[in-house]
PDB file of C-alpha atoms in Angstrom:
ATOM      1  CA  MET A   1     -18.694  49.911  -3.689  1.00  0.00           C
ATOM      2  CA  GLU A   2     -15.390  51.733  -3.397  1.00  0.00           C
ATOM      3  CA  ARG A   3     -12.557  50.214  -5.422  1.00  0.00           C
ATOM      4  CA  GLU A   4     -10.368  49.554  -2.375  1.00  0.00           C
ATOM      5  CA  LEU A   5     -13.156  47.632  -0.625  1.00  0.00           C
ATOM      6  CA  LEU A   6     -14.089  45.833  -3.847  1.00  0.00           C
ATOM      7  CA  ARG A   7     -10.515  44.623  -4.259  1.00  0.00           C
ATOM      8  CA  LYS A   8     -10.545  43.241  -0.726  1.00  0.00           C
ATOM      9  CA  VAL A   9     -13.782  41.414  -1.516  1.00  0.00           C
ATOM     10  CA  GLN A  10     -12.263  40.010  -4.718  1.00  0.00           C
ATOM     11  CA  LEU A  11      -9.297  38.629  -2.795  1.00  0.00           C
ATOM     12  CA  VAL A  12     -11.658  36.857  -0.383  1.00  0.00           C
ATOM     13  CA  GLN A  13     -13.521  35.435  -3.384  1.00  0.00           C
ATOM     14  CA  LEU A  14     -10.213  34.252  -4.841  1.00  0.00           C
ATOM     15  CA  GLU A  15      -9.461  32.531  -1.536  1.00  0.00           C
ATOM     16  CA  ILE A  16     -12.837  30.762  -1.696  1.00  0.00           C
ATOM     17  CA  ALA A  17     -12.252  29.749  -5.331  1.00  0.00           C
ATOM     18  CA  LYS A  18      -8.909  28.190  -4.405  1.00  0.00           C
ATOM     19  CA  GLU A  19     -10.664  26.141  -1.747  1.00  0.00           C
ATOM     20  CA  VAL A  20     -13.321  24.999  -4.247  1.00  0.00           C
ATOM     21  CA  ARG A  21     -10.530  24.083  -6.676  1.00  0.00           C
ATOM     22  CA  ARG A  22      -8.851  22.024  -3.955  1.00  0.00           C
ATOM     23  CA  VAL A  23     -12.050  20.105  -3.169  1.00  0.00           C
ATOM     24  CA  CYS A  24     -12.687  19.468  -6.865  1.00  0.00           C
ATOM     25  CA  GLU A  25      -9.164  18.302  -7.631  1.00  0.00           C
ATOM     26  CA  GLU A  26      -9.015  16.010  -4.602  1.00  0.00           C
ATOM     27  CA  ASN A  27     -12.361  14.421  -5.469  1.00  0.00           C
ATOM     28  CA  GLY A  28     -12.159  14.204  -9.263  1.00  0.00           C
ATOM     29  CA  ILE A  29     -14.807  16.866  -9.921  1.00  0.00           C
ATOM     30  CA  GLN A  30     -14.530  18.795 -13.178  1.00  0.00           C
ATOM     31  CA  TYR A  31     -15.195  22.498 -12.646  1.00  0.00           C
ATOM     32  CA  PHE A  32     -14.566  25.500 -14.904  1.00  0.00           C
ATOM     33  CA  LEU A  33     -14.601  29.270 -14.673  1.00  0.00           C
ATOM     34  CA  CYS A  34     -17.565  30.814 -16.472  1.00  0.00           C
ATOM     35  CA  CYS A  35     -19.450  34.049 -17.211  1.00  0.00           C
ATOM     36  CA  GLY A  36     -17.763  37.306 -16.169  1.00  0.00           C
ATOM     37  CA  THR A  37     -14.995  35.405 -14.410  1.00  0.00           C
ATOM     38  CA  LEU A  38     -14.139  33.670 -17.677  1.00  0.00           C
ATOM     39  CA  ILE A  39     -14.059  37.051 -19.434  1.00  0.00           C
ATOM     40  CA  GLY A  40     -11.747  38.327 -16.700  1.00  0.00           C
ATOM     41  CA  THR A  41      -9.493  35.316 -17.150  1.00  0.00           C
ATOM     42  CA  ILE A  42      -9.131  35.842 -20.895  1.00  0.00           C
ATOM     43  CA  ARG A  43      -9.203  39.645 -21.037  1.00  0.00           C
ATOM     44  CA  HIS A  44      -7.502  40.622 -17.745  1.00  0.00           C
ATOM     45  CA  LYS A  45      -5.868  37.387 -16.483  1.00  0.00           C
ATOM     46  CA  GLY A  46      -7.849  37.992 -13.305  1.00  0.00           C
ATOM     47  CA  PHE A  47     -10.995  39.730 -12.130  1.00  0.00           C
ATOM     48  CA  ILE A  48     -12.675  42.257 -14.343  1.00  0.00           C
ATOM     49  CA  PRO A  49     -11.612  45.304 -12.287  1.00  0.00           C
ATOM     50  CA  TRP A  50     -15.197  46.258 -11.362  1.00  0.00           C
ATOM     51  CA  ASP A  51     -16.627  42.733 -11.008  1.00  0.00           C
ATOM     52  CA  ASP A  52     -18.171  41.959  -7.626  1.00  0.00           C
ATOM     53  CA  ASP A  53     -18.530  38.179  -7.849  1.00  0.00           C
ATOM     54  CA  LEU A  54     -16.787  35.019  -9.063  1.00  0.00           C
ATOM     55  CA  ASP A  55     -18.484  32.319 -11.153  1.00  0.00           C
ATOM     56  CA  ILE A  56     -17.706  28.608 -11.412  1.00  0.00           C
ATOM     57  CA  GLY A  57     -19.634  26.134 -13.569  1.00  0.00           C
ATOM     58  CA  MET A  58     -20.054  22.357 -13.530  1.00  0.00           C
ATOM     59  CA  LEU A  59     -22.012  19.969 -15.692  1.00  0.00           C
ATOM     60  CA  ARG A  60     -24.955  18.589 -13.705  1.00  0.00           C
ATOM     61  CA  PRO A  61     -23.375  15.239 -12.667  1.00  0.00           C
ATOM     62  CA  GLU A  62     -20.264  17.067 -11.419  1.00  0.00           C
ATOM     63  CA  TYR A  63     -22.410  19.649  -9.640  1.00  0.00           C
ATOM     64  CA  GLU A  64     -24.430  16.968  -7.857  1.00  0.00           C
ATOM     65  CA  LYS A  65     -21.210  15.282  -6.775  1.00  0.00           C
ATOM     66  CA  PHE A  66     -19.916  18.599  -5.461  1.00  0.00           C
ATOM     67  CA  CYS A  67     -23.182  19.156  -3.548  1.00  0.00           C
ATOM     68  CA  ARG A  68     -22.705  15.791  -1.813  1.00  0.00           C
ATOM     69  CA  ILE A  69     -19.025  16.204  -1.034  1.00  0.00           C
ATOM     70  CA  ALA A  70     -18.564  19.918  -0.354  1.00  0.00           C
ATOM     71  CA  PRO A  71     -20.350  20.203   3.026  1.00  0.00           C
ATOM     72  CA  LYS A  72     -17.873  17.736   4.548  1.00  0.00           C
ATOM     73  CA  ALA A  73     -14.812  18.441   2.397  1.00  0.00           C
ATOM     74  CA  LEU A  74     -14.675  22.222   2.729  1.00  0.00           C
ATOM     75  CA  LYS A  75     -12.525  23.633   5.500  1.00  0.00           C
ATOM     76  CA  SER A  76     -14.441  24.833   8.548  1.00  0.00           C
ATOM     77  CA  GLU A  77     -14.222  28.516   7.617  1.00  0.00           C
ATOM     78  CA  TYR A  78     -16.344  27.912   4.515  1.00  0.00           C
ATOM     79  CA  PHE A  79     -20.021  27.086   4.063  1.00  0.00           C
ATOM     80  CA  PHE A  80     -21.829  25.490   1.102  1.00  0.00           C
ATOM     81  CA  GLN A  81     -25.284  26.919   0.564  1.00  0.00           C
ATOM     82  CA  ASN A  82     -28.032  25.739  -1.767  1.00  0.00           C
ATOM     83  CA  TRP A  83     -31.776  25.309  -1.657  1.00  0.00           C
ATOM     84  CA  TYR A  84     -31.485  21.926   0.048  1.00  0.00           C
ATOM     85  CA  SER A  85     -29.288  23.213   2.858  1.00  0.00           C
ATOM     86  CA  GLU A  86     -31.588  26.211   3.474  1.00  0.00           C
ATOM     87  CA  GLU A  87     -35.300  26.306   2.702  1.00  0.00           C
ATOM     88  CA  ARG A  88     -35.322  30.125   2.454  1.00  0.00           C
ATOM     89  CA  TYR A  89     -32.623  30.070  -0.240  1.00  0.00           C
ATOM     90  CA  ALA A  90     -34.370  30.363  -3.607  1.00  0.00           C
ATOM     91  CA  LEU A  91     -31.677  30.056  -6.277  1.00  0.00           C
ATOM     92  CA  PRO A  92     -31.167  27.009  -8.570  1.00  0.00           C
ATOM     93  CA  PHE A  93     -27.397  27.075  -8.042  1.00  0.00           C
ATOM     94  CA  GLY A  94     -25.109  26.883  -5.033  1.00  0.00           C
ATOM     95  CA  LYS A  95     -22.776  29.276  -3.277  1.00  0.00           C
ATOM     96  CA  VAL A  96     -19.626  28.693  -1.277  1.00  0.00           C
ATOM     97  CA  MET A  97     -19.309  31.384   1.393  1.00  0.00           C
ATOM     98  CA  LYS A  98     -16.725  32.434   3.896  1.00  0.00           C
ATOM     99  CA  ARG A  99     -18.077  32.357   7.417  1.00  0.00           C
ATOM    100  CA  ASN A 100     -17.983  35.438   9.652  1.00  0.00           C
ATOM    101  CA  THR A 101     -18.319  37.803   6.692  1.00  0.00           C
ATOM    102  CA  ILE A 102     -21.334  39.785   5.427  1.00  0.00           C
ATOM    103  CA  TYR A 103     -22.219  40.457   1.780  1.00  0.00           C
ATOM    104  CA  LEU A 104     -25.842  41.538   1.428  1.00  0.00           C
ATOM    105  CA  GLU A 105     -27.680  42.089  -1.858  1.00  0.00           C
ATOM    106  CA  ARG A 106     -30.678  44.391  -1.878  1.00  0.00           C
ATOM    107  CA  LYS A 107     -32.868  41.970  -3.856  1.00  0.00           C
ATOM    108  CA  LYS A 108     -32.360  38.984  -1.594  1.00  0.00           C
ATOM    109  CA  THR A 109     -33.671  37.840   1.731  1.00  0.00           C
ATOM    110  CA  GLY A 110     -31.373  38.282   4.709  1.00  0.00           C
ATOM    111  CA  ASP A 111     -32.829  35.564   6.945  1.00  0.00           C
ATOM    112  CA  LEU A 112     -30.417  32.819   5.918  1.00  0.00           C
ATOM    113  CA  LYS A 113     -27.928  30.898   8.050  1.00  0.00           C
ATOM    114  CA  GLU A 114     -25.072  32.542   6.174  1.00  0.00           C
ATOM    115  CA  ASN A 115     -25.000  35.821   4.212  1.00  0.00           C
ATOM    116  CA  GLY A 116     -21.258  36.003   3.671  1.00  0.00           C
ATOM    117  CA  ILE A 117     -18.909  36.817   0.827  1.00  0.00           C
ATOM    118  CA  TYR A 118     -19.466  34.066  -1.721  1.00  0.00           C
ATOM    119  CA  ILE A 119     -18.704  32.601  -5.105  1.00  0.00           C
ATOM    120  CA  ASP A 120     -21.417  31.073  -7.309  1.00  0.00           C
ATOM    121  CA  ILE A 121     -21.418  27.409  -8.373  1.00  0.00           C
ATOM    122  CA  PHE A 122     -23.659  26.952 -11.432  1.00  0.00           C
ATOM    123  CA  PRO A 123     -24.988  23.638 -12.754  1.00  0.00           C
ATOM    124  CA  PHE A 124     -25.132  23.321 -16.549  1.00  0.00           C
ATOM    125  CA  ASP A 125     -28.001  21.154 -17.835  1.00  0.00           C
ATOM    126  CA  TYR A 126     -28.991  19.688 -21.157  1.00  0.00           C
ATOM    127  CA  ILE A 127     -32.022  21.294 -22.756  1.00  0.00           C
ATOM    128  CA  PRO A 128     -34.180  20.181 -25.723  1.00  0.00           C
ATOM    129  CA  ASP A 129     -32.662  20.539 -29.180  1.00  0.00           C
ATOM    130  CA  ASN A 130     -36.016  21.470 -30.701  1.00  0.00           C
ATOM    131  CA  MET A 131     -36.586  25.212 -30.264  1.00  0.00           C
ATOM    132  CA  SER A 132     -40.318  25.082 -29.492  1.00  0.00           C
ATOM    133  CA  GLU A 133     -39.776  22.310 -26.936  1.00  0.00           C
ATOM    134  CA  ARG A 134     -36.896  24.300 -25.489  1.00  0.00           C
ATOM    135  CA  MET A 135     -39.022  27.409 -25.018  1.00  0.00           C
ATOM    136  CA  ALA A 136     -41.831  25.429 -23.393  1.00  0.00           C
ATOM    137  CA  HIS A 137     -39.332  23.745 -21.080  1.00  0.00           C
ATOM    138  CA  THR A 138     -37.721  27.074 -20.146  1.00  0.00           C
ATOM    139  CA  ASN A 139     -41.121  28.643 -19.434  1.00  0.00           C
ATOM    140  CA  LYS A 140     -42.086  25.839 -17.037  1.00  0.00           C
ATOM    141  CA  MET A 141     -38.818  26.234 -15.158  1.00  0.00           C
ATOM    142  CA  MET A 142     -39.240  30.006 -14.958  1.00  0.00           C
ATOM    143  CA  GLN A 143     -42.718  29.601 -13.470  1.00  0.00           C
ATOM    144  CA  LEU A 144     -41.320  27.366 -10.740  1.00  0.00           C
ATOM    145  CA  PHE A 145     -38.335  29.613 -10.080  1.00  0.00           C
ATOM    146  CA  ARG A 146     -40.342  32.822  -9.735  1.00  0.00           C
ATOM    147  CA  THR A 147     -42.781  31.130  -7.392  1.00  0.00           C
ATOM    148  CA  LYS A 148     -39.847  29.883  -5.318  1.00  0.00           C
ATOM    149  CA  LEU A 149     -38.433  33.422  -5.171  1.00  0.00           C
ATOM    150  CA  MET A 150     -41.699  34.705  -3.740  1.00  0.00           C
ATOM    151  CA  LYS A 151     -41.981  31.811  -1.304  1.00  0.00           C
ATOM    152  CA  CYS A 152     -38.565  32.718   0.072  1.00  0.00           C
ATOM    153  CA  GLY A 153     -39.114  36.464   0.382  1.00  0.00           C
ATOM    154  CA  TYR A 154     -36.843  37.710  -2.407  1.00  0.00           C
ATOM    155  CA  ARG A 155     -37.472  41.114  -4.020  1.00  0.00           C
ATOM    156  CA  PRO A 156     -36.392  40.949  -7.674  1.00  0.00           C
ATOM    157  CA  TRP A 157     -38.206  44.232  -8.410  1.00  0.00           C
ATOM    158  CA  MET A 158     -35.663  46.272  -6.425  1.00  0.00           C
ATOM    159  CA  ASN A 159     -33.201  48.404  -8.372  1.00  0.00           C
ATOM    160  CA  CYS A 160     -30.846  49.843  -5.777  1.00  0.00           C
ATOM    161  CA  GLU A 161     -33.306  51.601  -3.443  1.00  0.00           C
ATOM    162  CA  LYS A 162     -36.040  52.042  -6.049  1.00  0.00           C
ATOM    163  CA  ILE A 163     -38.944  49.765  -6.931  1.00  0.00           C
ATOM    164  CA  VAL A 164     -39.395  48.800 -10.596  1.00  0.00           C
ATOM    165  CA  TRP A 165     -43.176  48.877 -10.543  1.00  0.00           C
ATOM    166  CA  LYS A 166     -43.765  46.966 -13.790  1.00  0.00           C
ATOM    167  CA  LYS A 167     -41.766  44.056 -12.390  1.00  0.00           C
ATOM    168  CA  ARG A 168     -43.349  44.473  -8.950  1.00  0.00           C
ATOM    169  CA  ILE A 169     -46.851  44.155 -10.399  1.00  0.00           C
ATOM    170  CA  GLY A 170     -45.809  41.208 -12.555  1.00  0.00           C
ATOM    171  CA  TYR A 171     -44.670  39.285  -9.491  1.00  0.00           C
ATOM    172  CA  LEU A 172     -48.068  39.617  -7.754  1.00  0.00           C
ATOM    173  CA  TYR A 173     -49.189  36.540  -9.690  1.00  0.00           C
ATOM    174  CA  TYR A 174     -46.265  34.518  -8.356  1.00  0.00           C
ATOM    175  CA  GLN A 175     -46.800  35.803  -4.828  1.00  0.00           C
ATOM    176  CA  LEU A 176     -50.332  34.461  -5.018  1.00  0.00           C
ATOM    177  CA  LYS A 177     -49.106  31.104  -6.317  1.00  0.00           C
ATOM    178  CA  ALA A 178     -46.528  30.965  -3.545  1.00  0.00           C
ATOM    179  CA  LEU A 179     -49.244  31.173  -0.894  1.00  0.00           C
ATOM    180  CA  PHE A 180     -50.481  27.725  -1.922  1.00  0.00           C
ATOM    181  CA  ALA A 181     -47.125  26.121  -2.754  1.00  0.00           C
ATOM    182  CA  ASP A 182     -44.754  24.079  -0.615  1.00  0.00           C
ATOM    183  CA  SER A 183     -41.152  25.314  -0.802  1.00  0.00           C
ATOM    184  CA  ARG A 184     -39.626  21.834  -0.865  1.00  0.00           C
ATOM    185  CA  ASP A 185     -42.038  20.704  -3.577  1.00  0.00           C
ATOM    186  CA  LEU A 186     -41.007  23.669  -5.748  1.00  0.00           C
ATOM    187  CA  THR A 187     -37.341  22.789  -5.321  1.00  0.00           C
ATOM    188  CA  LYS A 188     -37.891  19.127  -6.176  1.00  0.00           C
ATOM    189  CA  ALA A 189     -40.040  19.953  -9.207  1.00  0.00           C
ATOM    190  CA  PHE A 190     -37.458  22.383 -10.581  1.00  0.00           C
ATOM    191  CA  ASP A 191     -34.541  19.976 -10.279  1.00  0.00           C
ATOM    192  CA  GLU A 192     -36.533  17.089 -11.752  1.00  0.00           C
ATOM    193  CA  LEU A 193     -37.509  19.259 -14.711  1.00  0.00           C
ATOM    194  CA  ALA A 194     -33.910  20.464 -15.124  1.00  0.00           C
ATOM    195  CA  VAL A 195     -32.656  16.934 -15.905  1.00  0.00           C
ATOM    196  CA  ALA A 196     -35.794  15.703 -17.716  1.00  0.00           C
ATOM    197  CA  PRO A 197     -34.563  16.332 -21.306  1.00  0.00           C
ATOM    198  CA  GLY A 198     -31.752  13.769 -20.963  1.00  0.00           C
ATOM    199  CA  LYS A 199     -28.581  14.157 -22.994  1.00  0.00           C
ATOM    200  CA  THR A 200     -28.984  16.504 -25.969  1.00  0.00           C
ATOM    201  CA  GLY A 201     -26.678  18.686 -28.049  1.00  0.00           C
ATOM    202  CA  VAL A 202     -27.445  21.881 -26.122  1.00  0.00           C
ATOM    203  CA  LEU A 203     -26.576  23.067 -22.612  1.00  0.00           C
ATOM    204  CA  THR A 204     -27.909  25.907 -20.486  1.00  0.00           C
ATOM    205  CA  ARG A 205     -26.652  27.486 -17.266  1.00  0.00           C
ATOM    206  CA  GLN A 206     -29.143  27.303 -14.411  1.00  0.00           C
ATOM    207  CA  ASP A 207     -29.165  30.793 -12.957  1.00  0.00           C
ATOM    208  CA  GLY A 208     -32.875  31.600 -13.022  1.00  0.00           C
ATOM    209  CA  ILE A 209     -32.708  34.475 -15.519  1.00  0.00           C
ATOM    210  CA  SER A 210     -35.529  34.768 -18.038  1.00  0.00           C
ATOM    211  CA  ASN A 211     -33.194  35.389 -20.993  1.00  0.00           C
ATOM    212  CA  GLN A 212     -31.610  31.960 -20.746  1.00  0.00           C
ATOM    213  CA  GLU A 213     -28.326  31.157 -22.480  1.00  0.00           C
ATOM    214  CA  PHE A 214     -27.831  28.164 -24.787  1.00  0.00           C
ATOM    215  CA  TYR A 215     -24.522  26.539 -25.698  1.00  0.00           C
ATOM    216  CA  ASP A 216     -23.290  23.759 -27.949  1.00  0.00           C
ATOM    217  CA  ALA A 217     -22.667  20.851 -25.559  1.00  0.00           C
ATOM    218  CA  ALA A 218     -19.459  19.984 -27.437  1.00  0.00           C
ATOM    219  CA  TRP A 219     -17.916  23.228 -26.171  1.00  0.00           C
ATOM    220  CA  PHE A 220     -17.775  21.707 -22.679  1.00  0.00           C
ATOM    221  CA  SER A 221     -16.065  18.441 -23.586  1.00  0.00           C
ATOM    222  CA  GLU A 222     -12.448  19.570 -23.155  1.00  0.00           C
ATOM    223  CA  PHE A 223     -10.798  21.754 -20.525  1.00  0.00           C
ATOM    224  CA  ILE A 224      -7.483  23.533 -20.164  1.00  0.00           C
ATOM    225  CA  THR A 225      -5.984  25.706 -17.437  1.00  0.00           C
ATOM    226  CA  ALA A 226      -5.602  29.474 -17.675  1.00  0.00           C
ATOM    227  CA  PRO A 227      -4.056  32.098 -15.365  1.00  0.00           C
ATOM    228  CA  PHE A 228      -6.389  33.978 -13.048  1.00  0.00           C
ATOM    229  CA  GLU A 229      -4.940  36.303 -10.402  1.00  0.00           C
ATOM    230  CA  GLY A 230      -1.640  34.434 -10.465  1.00  0.00           C
ATOM    231  CA  GLU A 231      -3.313  31.023 -10.074  1.00  0.00           C
ATOM    232  CA  LEU A 232      -4.242  28.374 -12.638  1.00  0.00           C
ATOM    233  CA  PHE A 233      -7.902  27.432 -12.952  1.00  0.00           C
ATOM    234  CA  ALA A 234      -9.770  25.160 -15.354  1.00  0.00           C
ATOM    235  CA  VAL A 235     -11.610  26.758 -18.293  1.00  0.00           C
ATOM    236  CA  PRO A 236     -13.347  25.213 -21.308  1.00  0.00           C
ATOM    237  CA  LYS A 237     -10.998  24.826 -24.250  1.00  0.00           C
ATOM    238  CA  ALA A 238     -13.736  26.396 -26.406  1.00  0.00           C
ATOM    239  CA  TYR A 239     -13.849  29.527 -24.245  1.00  0.00           C
ATOM    240  CA  HIS A 240     -13.919  31.802 -27.324  1.00  0.00           C
ATOM    241  CA  GLU A 241     -17.045  30.153 -28.719  1.00  0.00           C
ATOM    242  CA  ILE A 242     -18.750  30.200 -25.305  1.00  0.00           C
ATOM    243  CA  LEU A 243     -17.987  33.833 -24.558  1.00  0.00           C
ATOM    244  CA  SER A 244     -18.893  34.949 -28.081  1.00  0.00           C
ATOM    245  CA  ALA A 245     -22.267  33.199 -27.809  1.00  0.00           C
ATOM    246  CA  GLN A 246     -22.932  34.756 -24.406  1.00  0.00           C
ATOM    247  CA  TYR A 247     -21.533  38.271 -24.821  1.00  0.00           C
ATOM    248  CA  GLY A 248     -20.670  38.905 -28.457  1.00  0.00           C
ATOM    249  CA  ASP A 249     -17.425  40.894 -28.610  1.00  0.00           C
ATOM    250  CA  TYR A 250     -16.315  40.019 -25.090  1.00  0.00           C
ATOM    251  CA  MET A 251     -12.963  41.807 -25.508  1.00  0.00           C
ATOM    252  CA  GLN A 252     -14.780  45.145 -25.803  1.00  0.00           C
ATOM    253  CA  LEU A 253     -15.082  47.015 -22.505  1.00  0.00           C
ATOM    254  CA  PRO A 254     -18.652  47.979 -21.500  1.00  0.00           C
ATOM    255  CA  PRO A 255     -19.673  51.622 -20.958  1.00  0.00           C
ATOM    256  CA  GLU A 256     -18.442  53.067 -17.668  1.00  0.00           C
ATOM    257  CA  ASN A 257     -21.981  53.396 -16.285  1.00  0.00           C
ATOM    258  CA  GLU A 258     -22.369  49.603 -16.480  1.00  0.00           C
ATOM    259  CA  ARG A 259     -19.261  48.784 -14.461  1.00  0.00           C
ATOM    260  CA  GLU A 260     -20.390  49.245 -10.836  1.00  0.00           C
ATOM    261  CA  ASN A 261     -22.262  47.298  -8.135  1.00  0.00           C
ATOM    262  CA  ARG A 262     -24.061  44.903 -10.468  1.00  0.00           C
ATOM    263  CA  HIS A 263     -25.397  42.841  -7.556  1.00  0.00           C
ATOM    264  CA  GLN A 264     -26.596  45.884  -5.579  1.00  0.00           C
ATOM    265  CA  ILE A 265     -24.386  45.123  -2.590  1.00  0.00           C
ATOM    266  CA  PHE A 266     -25.281  47.436   0.268  1.00  0.00           C
ATOM    267  CA  ARG A 267     -23.468  45.920   3.257  1.00  0.00           C
ATOM    268  CA  VAL A 268     -20.003  44.365   3.389  1.00  0.00           C
ATOM    269  CA  GLU A 269     -18.109  43.013   6.397  1.00  0.00           C
ATOM    270  CA  LEU A 270     -14.789  41.283   5.771  1.00  0.00           C
ATOM    271  CA  GLY A 271     -14.598  39.562   9.163  1.00  0.00           C
ATOM    272  CA  ASP A 272     -11.189  38.758  10.572  1.00  0.00           C
TER     273      ASP A 272
END
């Protein structure tokens, strides 16, 4: 994506994030910037210059509250999307989109109600303290998630316009499972499993990746505000510990060949 267009997309994402912040503040929902957006906040005081999305996190109870409130509380030009609002949506986290825009990723299905410019809203869940129990739990969730992906027509084996055949062959098993699975049952089973461990000392971000991240739950007990694109947004007070656990030396810039089109965006329309 050209830098000029990317910057326009980022400004739409900032607009969406401000609306999410408004809904959260008016309804007592604790949110926080996370992932690459948190790096951008600390390292650049805004977007990482080449970043093509914006990430917000919430602990599970806050996320569930947001899921209940957002569809009615968001202004009419925005749309909250998750796998309860749309059966063909296969991701274990939500998105807030701007209507009348287009932002298509090559890996994902295009037959959704909305395919607009979005920001991600991630739930953070407790996960078993014991490592062997944690791995077993993660494996069960991954089985459900990959089956859900296939049920909904996603193509995780695509890398730009090329097929990664090792991954493509690996997903044949899940395509077969999906033939005999009910989409709503997969969604319900995943979310029930996500909260099954109860309160532990470890949190994980529900994004469906196989290399799951684990965090000390205490790191998400206090929040401060930090500047992002001239606005103040909530971030965990322990942002250094979180980013170090997730990325290592997060102040180090990645190689230039890893700075473009991470989400394989191939069609963008900014709307009005």
